[in-house]
Short mmCIF file of C-alpha atoms and ligand atoms in Angstrom, two decimals:
data_model
loop_
_atom_site.label_atom_id
_atom_site.label_comp_id
_atom_site.label_asym_id
_atom_site.label_seq_id
_atom_site.Cartn_x
_atom_site.Cartn_y
_atom_site.Cartn_z
CA MET A 1051 40.18 58.93 11.94
CA SER A 1052 40.35 59.58 8.33
CA ASP A 1053 38.81 62.36 6.03
CA LYS A 1054 36.15 59.81 4.01
CA VAL A 1055 34.96 58.46 7.80
CA LYS A 1056 34.89 61.90 9.79
CA SER A 1057 32.37 62.97 6.99
CA HIS A 1058 30.41 60.18 7.75
CA PHE A 1059 29.83 61.08 11.25
CA GLU A 1060 29.65 64.39 10.40
CA SER A 1061 27.00 64.21 8.17
CA THR A 1062 24.43 62.69 10.24
CA PRO A 1063 22.54 62.02 12.31
CA ASN A 1064 20.97 65.23 11.98
CA ALA A 1065 20.25 68.14 14.54
CA GLU A 1066 16.92 66.36 15.94
CA GLY A 1067 18.16 62.66 16.01
CA TYR A 1068 16.95 61.89 12.15
CA TYR A 1069 19.18 59.69 9.29
CA GLY A 1070 16.84 60.08 6.56
CA ARG A 1071 13.61 59.58 7.13
CA PHE A 1072 14.25 57.15 10.20
CA GLY A 1073 15.21 58.10 13.29
CA GLY A 1074 13.88 60.88 16.10
CA ASN A 1075 12.48 61.06 19.36
CA HIS A 1076 9.03 59.46 19.92
CA TYR A 1077 8.86 59.22 23.85
CA PRO A 1078 7.25 60.28 26.63
CA GLU A 1079 7.50 63.64 27.90
CA GLU A 1080 8.76 63.05 30.99
CA LEU A 1081 12.04 61.66 29.24
CA ARG A 1082 12.15 64.36 26.92
CA SER A 1083 14.59 66.02 29.67
CA ALA A 1084 16.89 63.26 30.06
CA LEU A 1085 17.12 62.69 27.06
CA GLU A 1086 18.45 66.08 26.10
CA GLU A 1087 20.65 65.83 29.24
CA LEU A 1088 22.26 63.07 27.53
CA THR A 1089 22.39 64.48 24.17
CA THR A 1090 24.75 67.34 25.71
CA CYS A 1091 26.49 66.37 27.96
CA TYR A 1092 27.54 63.36 25.18
CA GLN A 1093 28.30 66.27 23.55
CA GLU A 1094 30.17 68.01 25.18
CA LEU A 1095 32.63 65.59 26.71
CA ARG A 1096 32.92 63.71 23.65
CA GLN A 1097 34.94 67.35 22.58
CA SER A 1098 36.97 66.51 26.37
CA PRO A 1099 40.46 65.46 25.76
CA GLU A 1100 40.03 64.58 29.48
CA PHE A 1101 37.47 61.88 28.57
CA GLN A 1102 38.67 60.46 25.01
CA SER A 1103 42.33 59.45 27.12
CA THR A 1104 39.96 58.42 30.42
CA LEU A 1105 38.13 56.61 27.70
CA LYS A 1106 41.32 55.04 25.57
CA LYS A 1107 42.96 54.45 28.87
CA ALA A 1108 39.84 51.90 29.37
CA GLN A 1109 39.93 50.44 26.26
CA ILE A 1110 43.80 49.40 26.47
CA GLY A 1111 43.94 47.82 29.81
CA PHE A 1112 40.14 47.26 30.53
CA GLN A 1113 39.62 45.53 27.19
CA GLY A 1114 41.79 44.83 25.39
CA ARG A 1115 42.18 46.32 23.07
CA PRO A 1116 42.81 46.31 20.11
CA THR A 1117 41.81 43.77 18.50
CA PRO A 1118 44.30 41.82 16.11
CA ILE A 1119 42.18 41.14 12.28
CA HIS A 1120 43.13 37.02 11.76
CA TYR A 1121 42.85 35.42 8.34
CA LEU A 1122 40.30 32.33 8.47
CA GLU A 1123 43.13 30.43 6.18
CA ASN A 1124 41.56 26.55 6.24
CA ILE A 1125 37.84 27.64 6.31
CA SER A 1126 39.20 29.76 2.91
CA LYS A 1127 40.93 26.89 1.68
CA GLN A 1128 38.73 23.95 2.29
CA VAL A 1129 36.00 26.94 0.05
CA GLY A 1130 38.94 27.45 -2.35
CA GLY A 1131 37.81 30.84 -3.52
CA ALA A 1132 37.06 34.23 -1.77
CA GLN A 1133 39.37 35.14 1.89
CA ILE A 1134 37.72 35.21 5.01
CA PHE A 1135 39.64 37.57 6.93
CA VAL A 1136 37.90 37.80 11.10
CA LYS A 1137 38.40 41.49 13.23
CA ARG A 1138 38.65 39.40 16.25
CA GLU A 1139 35.44 41.25 18.80
CA ASP A 1140 35.14 38.06 20.58
CA LEU A 1141 38.16 39.06 22.02
CA ASN A 1142 37.37 41.71 23.66
CA HIS A 1143 36.84 41.90 27.56
CA THR A 1144 33.73 39.47 28.43
CA GLY A 1145 33.94 38.26 24.72
CA ALA A 1146 32.06 40.17 22.96
CA HIS A 1147 31.64 44.33 20.55
CA LYS A 1148 29.61 45.07 23.81
CA ILE A 1149 31.70 46.57 25.65
CA ASN A 1150 33.02 49.12 23.70
CA HIS A 1151 29.80 50.98 23.99
CA CYS A 1152 29.24 49.95 27.83
CA VAL A 1153 32.98 51.59 28.37
CA GLY A 1154 31.40 54.73 26.38
CA PHE A 1155 27.98 55.10 28.77
CA GLY A 1156 30.10 54.41 32.54
CA LEU A 1157 32.20 57.55 32.08
CA LEU A 1158 29.66 59.59 30.45
CA ALA A 1159 27.05 57.62 33.56
CA LYS A 1160 30.19 58.54 35.85
CA ARG A 1161 30.99 62.01 34.08
CA MET A 1162 27.48 62.99 34.37
CA GLY A 1163 27.35 62.43 38.12
CA LYS A 1164 24.73 59.48 37.63
CA THR A 1165 24.98 56.30 40.53
CA LYS A 1166 23.67 53.47 37.87
CA LEU A 1167 23.09 51.97 34.62
CA ILE A 1168 20.13 50.08 33.62
CA ALA A 1169 20.04 47.57 29.88
CA GLU A 1170 17.77 44.86 28.73
CA THR A 1171 19.63 41.96 27.51
CA GLY A 1172 18.96 38.90 25.20
CA ALA A 1173 22.48 36.53 24.79
CA GLY A 1174 23.27 37.92 28.33
CA GLN A 1175 26.84 39.49 26.51
CA HIS A 1176 25.14 43.26 26.46
CA GLY A 1177 24.40 42.37 30.44
CA LEU A 1178 27.76 40.80 31.01
CA ALA A 1179 29.67 44.03 30.31
CA LEU A 1180 27.05 46.57 30.92
CA ALA A 1181 27.85 44.64 34.64
CA SER A 1182 31.53 45.04 33.94
CA ALA A 1183 31.73 47.91 33.27
CA ALA A 1184 29.48 49.34 35.90
CA ALA A 1185 31.49 47.41 38.38
CA TYR A 1186 35.10 49.28 36.62
CA PHE A 1187 33.25 53.23 36.88
CA GLY A 1188 32.46 51.78 40.56
CA LEU A 1189 28.28 52.49 39.80
CA GLU A 1190 25.55 50.36 40.27
CA CYS A 1191 23.55 48.48 37.76
CA GLU A 1192 20.45 46.35 36.09
CA VAL A 1193 20.16 44.25 33.89
CA HIS A 1194 16.27 43.20 32.73
CA MET A 1195 16.14 40.28 30.36
CA GLY A 1196 13.16 37.77 29.72
CA GLU A 1197 12.97 34.78 30.91
CA VAL A 1198 13.35 32.92 28.06
CA ASP A 1199 17.00 34.03 27.48
CA ILE A 1200 17.71 34.25 31.15
CA SER A 1201 16.48 30.01 31.31
CA LYS A 1202 19.18 29.10 27.74
CA GLN A 1203 21.84 31.87 28.64
CA SER A 1204 21.71 31.37 32.50
CA SER A 1205 25.78 31.52 32.68
CA ASN A 1206 26.22 34.88 31.98
CA VAL A 1207 22.68 35.23 34.20
CA GLY A 1208 25.98 34.02 37.21
CA LYS A 1209 28.17 36.08 35.73
CA MET A 1210 26.20 40.13 35.75
CA GLN A 1211 24.93 38.43 39.87
CA LEU A 1212 28.94 38.09 39.75
CA LEU A 1213 29.96 41.01 38.56
CA GLY A 1214 27.26 43.36 41.44
CA ALA A 1215 24.31 43.96 39.22
CA ARG A 1216 20.43 43.49 39.53
CA VAL A 1217 18.94 41.14 36.87
CA VAL A 1218 15.11 41.77 36.57
CA PRO A 1219 13.70 39.27 34.55
CA VAL A 1220 10.97 39.70 32.31
CA LYS A 1221 7.83 37.38 31.97
CA THR A 1222 5.46 39.44 29.18
CA GLY A 1223 5.52 39.24 25.71
CA GLN A 1224 7.74 36.48 24.39
CA SER A 1225 10.24 37.32 27.85
CA ALA A 1226 12.93 37.71 25.44
CA LEU A 1227 14.98 41.24 23.33
CA LYS A 1228 12.03 43.41 22.75
CA ASP A 1229 10.48 42.18 26.19
CA ALA A 1230 12.93 42.99 28.11
CA SER A 1231 13.95 46.61 26.19
CA ASP A 1232 10.07 47.85 26.90
CA SER A 1233 11.14 46.71 30.68
CA ALA A 1234 14.40 48.99 30.90
CA PHE A 1235 13.28 51.46 29.04
CA ASN A 1236 9.98 51.50 31.84
CA ALA A 1237 12.32 51.87 34.80
CA TYR A 1238 14.68 53.90 32.67
CA ALA A 1239 11.62 56.91 32.85
CA GLU A 1240 11.02 55.70 36.76
CA GLN A 1241 14.92 56.04 37.73
CA HIS A 1242 16.40 58.88 34.83
CA GLU A 1243 17.82 61.50 37.91
CA HIS A 1244 20.51 59.54 38.88
CA ALA A 1245 20.70 56.38 36.30
CA LEU A 1246 22.11 56.34 32.80
CA TYR A 1247 20.47 53.47 30.63
CA ALA A 1248 23.50 51.88 28.43
CA ILE A 1249 20.68 51.05 25.84
CA GLY A 1250 22.58 47.16 24.29
CA SER A 1251 22.58 48.68 20.66
CA ALA A 1252 22.55 51.32 18.17
CA ILE A 1253 18.49 51.68 18.80
CA GLY A 1254 16.21 53.98 20.44
CA PRO A 1255 15.10 57.37 21.10
CA HIS A 1256 18.14 60.31 19.98
CA PRO A 1257 20.81 60.34 21.03
CA PHE A 1258 21.58 56.49 21.80
CA PRO A 1259 21.99 55.13 18.43
CA MET A 1260 24.48 57.82 17.81
CA ILE A 1261 26.24 57.75 20.81
CA VAL A 1262 26.25 53.50 20.33
CA ARG A 1263 27.82 53.96 16.90
CA ASP A 1264 29.82 56.05 18.79
CA PHE A 1265 31.84 54.54 20.56
CA GLN A 1266 30.99 51.21 18.32
CA GLY A 1267 32.38 52.70 15.44
CA ILE A 1268 35.97 52.15 17.11
CA VAL A 1269 35.95 48.56 15.21
CA GLY A 1270 35.65 50.13 12.17
CA ARG A 1271 38.63 52.84 12.11
CA GLU A 1272 41.11 49.65 13.80
CA ALA A 1273 39.61 46.94 11.23
CA ARG A 1274 40.32 50.09 8.38
CA GLU A 1275 43.68 50.12 9.20
CA GLN A 1276 44.42 46.84 10.21
CA PHE A 1277 43.52 46.07 6.96
CA THR A 1278 45.65 48.42 4.92
CA SER A 1279 48.92 47.60 6.91
CA LEU A 1280 48.41 44.14 6.38
CA SER A 1281 47.62 44.86 2.45
CA ASN A 1282 49.28 46.90 1.02
CA GLY A 1283 46.87 50.17 1.06
CA SER A 1284 43.97 48.52 -0.53
CA LEU A 1285 40.18 47.54 1.48
CA PRO A 1286 38.18 44.40 1.43
CA GLU A 1287 36.02 43.69 -1.39
CA HIS A 1288 33.46 42.83 1.47
CA VAL A 1289 32.56 43.48 4.99
CA VAL A 1290 30.14 41.09 6.89
CA ALA A 1291 27.85 42.32 10.40
CA CYS A 1292 25.06 40.34 11.43
CA VAL A 1293 22.47 42.85 12.12
CA ALA A 1294 20.05 42.75 14.74
CA GLY A 1295 19.78 46.69 16.02
CA GLY A 1296 22.85 46.95 14.42
CA SER A 1297 25.98 48.20 16.97
CA ASN A 1298 28.82 45.38 15.92
CA ALA A 1299 27.43 46.40 11.92
CA MET A 1300 28.11 49.88 12.47
CA GLY A 1301 31.19 49.24 14.56
CA ILE A 1302 32.66 47.66 11.77
CA TYR A 1303 30.22 49.36 8.84
CA THR A 1304 32.26 53.12 10.19
CA GLY A 1305 35.77 52.25 8.89
CA PHE A 1306 34.23 52.08 5.59
CA ILE A 1307 30.54 53.62 5.14
CA ASP A 1308 32.52 56.39 2.71
CA ASP A 1309 34.01 53.65 -0.14
CA PRO A 1310 31.18 52.87 -2.62
CA GLU A 1311 33.95 49.51 -3.62
CA VAL A 1312 33.52 48.02 -0.37
CA VAL A 1313 29.94 45.88 -0.40
CA LEU A 1314 28.83 46.11 2.90
CA HIS A 1315 27.02 43.21 3.84
CA ALA A 1316 23.85 43.04 6.36
CA VAL A 1317 23.41 39.38 7.30
CA GLU A 1318 20.19 39.08 9.85
CA PRO A 1319 18.33 35.32 11.32
CA LEU A 1320 16.06 33.62 8.71
CA GLY A 1321 15.50 31.55 11.35
CA ILE A 1322 13.65 27.96 10.09
CA SER A 1323 11.42 29.87 7.68
CA GLU A 1324 10.51 32.96 6.14
CA GLU A 1325 7.19 32.81 7.72
CA LEU A 1326 5.81 35.74 9.95
CA GLY A 1327 7.57 34.34 13.40
CA LYS A 1328 9.82 32.61 12.40
CA HIS A 1329 12.45 34.48 11.78
CA ALA A 1330 13.61 38.47 13.58
CA ALA A 1331 14.93 39.31 8.97
CA THR A 1332 13.61 42.73 9.34
CA LEU A 1333 15.49 44.78 6.45
CA SER A 1334 14.03 42.32 4.23
CA TYR A 1335 10.21 41.45 5.82
CA GLY A 1336 9.92 44.08 7.49
CA ARG A 1337 8.51 48.18 6.97
CA PRO A 1338 7.65 51.25 8.45
CA GLY A 1339 7.52 52.02 12.24
CA THR A 1340 8.16 53.02 14.93
CA LEU A 1341 10.00 50.77 17.73
CA HIS A 1342 11.35 51.61 21.10
CA GLY A 1343 11.76 55.64 20.21
CA ALA A 1344 12.75 55.64 16.77
CA GLU A 1345 11.39 55.58 13.49
CA SER A 1346 13.07 52.22 11.64
CA ILE A 1347 12.01 49.35 9.81
CA VAL A 1348 10.12 46.42 12.30
CA ILE A 1349 8.54 43.15 10.98
CA GLN A 1350 4.81 43.73 12.04
CA ASN A 1351 1.96 42.14 11.89
CA TYR A 1352 -1.06 43.76 9.81
CA ASP A 1353 -2.20 45.54 12.63
CA GLY A 1354 0.77 47.59 13.69
CA THR A 1355 2.21 45.86 16.14
CA PRO A 1356 5.03 44.92 16.39
CA ALA A 1357 5.22 40.49 15.18
CA SER A 1358 6.62 38.28 17.26
CA VAL A 1359 10.53 36.81 15.79
CA SER A 1360 12.41 33.36 16.11
CA SER A 1361 16.40 33.11 16.22
CA ILE A 1362 18.58 29.73 17.44
CA ALA A 1363 20.33 33.55 18.94
CA SER A 1364 18.68 34.85 21.24
CA GLY A 1365 20.79 38.36 20.99
CA LEU A 1366 19.15 38.87 17.06
CA ALA A 1367 15.49 37.80 17.89
CA TYR A 1368 14.77 41.49 17.77
CA PRO A 1369 11.98 42.58 15.21
CA GLY A 1370 13.49 46.39 14.62
CA VAL A 1371 16.78 47.57 13.57
CA GLY A 1372 18.46 50.72 14.75
CA PRO A 1373 17.44 53.90 12.53
CA GLU A 1374 20.73 54.52 10.53
CA ILE A 1375 21.40 51.20 9.21
CA ALA A 1376 17.75 51.52 7.88
CA MET A 1377 18.30 54.72 6.18
CA LEU A 1378 21.71 52.92 5.02
CA TYR A 1379 19.42 50.20 3.77
CA GLU A 1380 16.77 52.19 2.31
CA ALA A 1381 19.58 54.04 0.30
CA GLY A 1382 20.88 50.85 -1.67
CA ARG A 1383 23.98 51.12 0.53
CA LEU A 1384 23.83 47.87 2.32
CA SER A 1385 23.49 44.68 0.23
CA ILE A 1386 21.42 41.73 2.95
CA GLY A 1387 22.04 38.47 3.63
CA ARG A 1388 20.13 35.64 6.09
CA SER A 1389 21.59 32.74 7.67
CA LEU A 1390 19.24 30.14 8.78
CA ASP A 1391 19.44 28.44 12.06
CA LYS A 1392 21.07 24.78 10.99
CA GLU A 1393 23.01 26.78 8.58
CA VAL A 1394 24.72 28.47 12.14
CA VAL A 1395 24.19 25.46 13.68
CA ASP A 1396 27.02 24.08 10.72
CA THR A 1397 29.19 27.19 11.02
CA PHE A 1398 29.23 26.87 15.04
CA PHE A 1399 30.54 23.14 15.21
CA ARG A 1400 33.09 24.32 11.15
CA MET A 1401 34.40 27.43 13.21
CA ALA A 1402 34.99 24.76 16.27
CA LYS A 1403 36.66 22.44 14.54
CA PHE A 1404 38.95 23.79 11.51
CA GLU A 1405 39.77 27.49 13.03
CA GLY A 1406 39.95 26.88 17.07
CA ILE A 1407 38.19 29.46 17.76
CA ILE A 1408 34.04 29.39 18.94
CA PRO A 1409 32.10 31.99 17.82
CA ALA A 1410 28.56 33.66 19.00
CA LEU A 1411 26.02 32.40 17.55
CA GLU A 1412 24.89 35.68 16.50
CA SER A 1413 28.41 36.09 14.61
CA ALA A 1414 27.73 32.17 13.91
CA HIS A 1415 25.19 34.12 11.50
CA ALA A 1416 27.46 36.60 9.41
CA LEU A 1417 30.31 33.52 9.11
CA ALA A 1418 27.68 31.17 7.45
CA PHE A 1419 27.20 34.36 5.16
CA ALA A 1420 30.58 34.44 4.39
CA ILE A 1421 31.98 31.33 3.59
CA ARG A 1422 29.17 31.12 0.97
CA LEU A 1423 29.99 34.26 -0.30
CA ALA A 1424 33.04 33.33 -0.69
CA ALA A 1425 32.40 30.20 -2.15
CA GLU A 1426 30.49 32.27 -4.82
CA ARG A 1427 34.31 34.70 -5.58
CA PRO A 1428 37.58 34.73 -6.91
CA SER A 1429 40.13 34.41 -4.47
CA SER A 1430 41.16 37.79 -5.93
CA GLU A 1431 38.40 39.12 -3.01
CA ARG A 1432 39.06 39.96 0.58
CA ILE A 1433 36.18 39.60 3.05
CA LEU A 1434 36.52 40.81 6.43
CA VAL A 1435 34.25 39.98 9.06
CA ASN A 1436 32.78 41.28 12.15
CA LEU A 1437 33.76 38.40 14.97
CA SER A 1438 31.24 40.18 17.04
CA GLY A 1439 31.59 37.63 20.36
CA ARG A 1440 32.95 34.29 21.80
CA GLY A 1441 30.18 31.41 21.57
CA ASP A 1442 31.38 29.75 25.28
CA LYS A 1443 27.39 31.12 25.98
CA ASP A 1444 25.99 28.88 23.41
CA VAL A 1445 28.06 25.76 24.10
CA ASP A 1446 25.28 24.32 26.64
CA TYR A 1447 22.56 24.78 24.77
CA VAL A 1448 24.40 23.96 21.34
CA LEU A 1449 25.17 19.81 22.14
CA GLU A 1450 22.21 19.93 24.10
CA HIS A 1451 19.99 20.17 20.84
CA TYR A 1452 22.16 19.14 18.21
CA LYS A 1453 25.06 16.47 17.57
CA PRO A 1454 28.38 17.50 15.90
CA ALA A 1455 28.10 14.62 14.44
CA ASP A 1456 24.89 15.72 12.37
CA PHE A 1457 26.75 18.66 10.74
CA VAL A 1458 30.74 19.01 10.15
C1 PLP I 23 27.83 38.31 20.21
C2 PLP I 23 27.02 39.18 19.71
N1 PLP I 23 26.72 40.12 18.25
C3 PLP I 23 25.67 40.45 17.46
C4 PLP I 23 24.67 40.76 18.63
C5 PLP I 23 23.44 42.24 17.56
O1 PLP I 23 23.55 43.12 18.33
P1 PLP I 23 23.76 43.89 17.48
O2 PLP I 23 23.06 44.61 16.02
O3 PLP I 23 23.70 45.16 18.46
O4 PLP I 23 25.24 44.20 16.92
C6 PLP I 23 24.40 40.35 19.76
C7 PLP I 23 23.49 40.96 20.66
O5 PLP I 23 23.50 40.81 21.70
C8 PLP I 23 25.54 39.46 20.41
O6 PLP I 23 26.22 39.37 21.89
#
């Protein structure tokens, strides 16, 4: 790890789990002892060479790390501006970056003597990664998922069940990601004696955002090393990631956060319009509030309750962001991008047709923005995009609703 990366890890969060004014621990008293136990165990275990070497073994053999960096030559040439590179997190086992922290939580649960992992999922990628990690470590697994997402992402549901997980349908609210998170937190409160909550993103009360960021940091550490070795030691001018809670973004930002010359772009889902309820662009339209046990930025109704959100990508339909993302945004370290559903679908088809890669709809938000950015920037500049997941899960939905001929 470079000294620059290390300095970021050392300064956030503070001992109370705050990132500037965001974060903290705003969960009911009954979870306090569970969260304290988790913080203490994690701080001890992360120092353990045995823990780190077991994690590394799983990352290499089970997950397939390191994932490569790849130049999108055809699209870059078509655009004729800056060069676009992707960090291929889609090549991870189970097809997305989520496995990075699921394997970490699995090992943590094992070492803490827990027998079960609990989580929420939106697109199903986190649930699938967690079910696989649970099977690998010999743990039970319970995944909470909104009914809307269950019907949209049915192939992932079947896979989770095949891997031995129990999928709990959630019918409250919008029957989507936020409601699944509420339901999973309740299950954790009831079962924390023997279960660990393996949260799906860098969200929630302390220590979850820190643990997820730390495990996802492998993406940025690898990307920095790989990029500098292919570019005579230089860094990319731009790093781009889509943001819901911020796990893939914090992962790749980790490698570049202390290099102010690298612009960090956070791409939000603009859905079908900027009207409340028609998007999930939290940093653009949210305001400070508390969600899932942490102070952050939240899209809210007038009365302060979390608002309904919408995105073609189930994994981005969340009305908040993780506290570290909120802090970086407020500190002016993030540049905000937005992609509309229709731009995302266009990019989905374009990546498939011209690059031979089908991206997850979540990742296609980052790619759509990167393509627009490349058109505005000179060919001397390099844009590194976190290609957070593959789009197999989205193919049926996209082909049912859109015709390739109407796009690229
Ligand atoms: C492939 C993929 N990318 C990105 C995300 C967004 O989550 P996060 O902001 O935590 O990276 C998801 C969430 O399900 C996802 O499945």
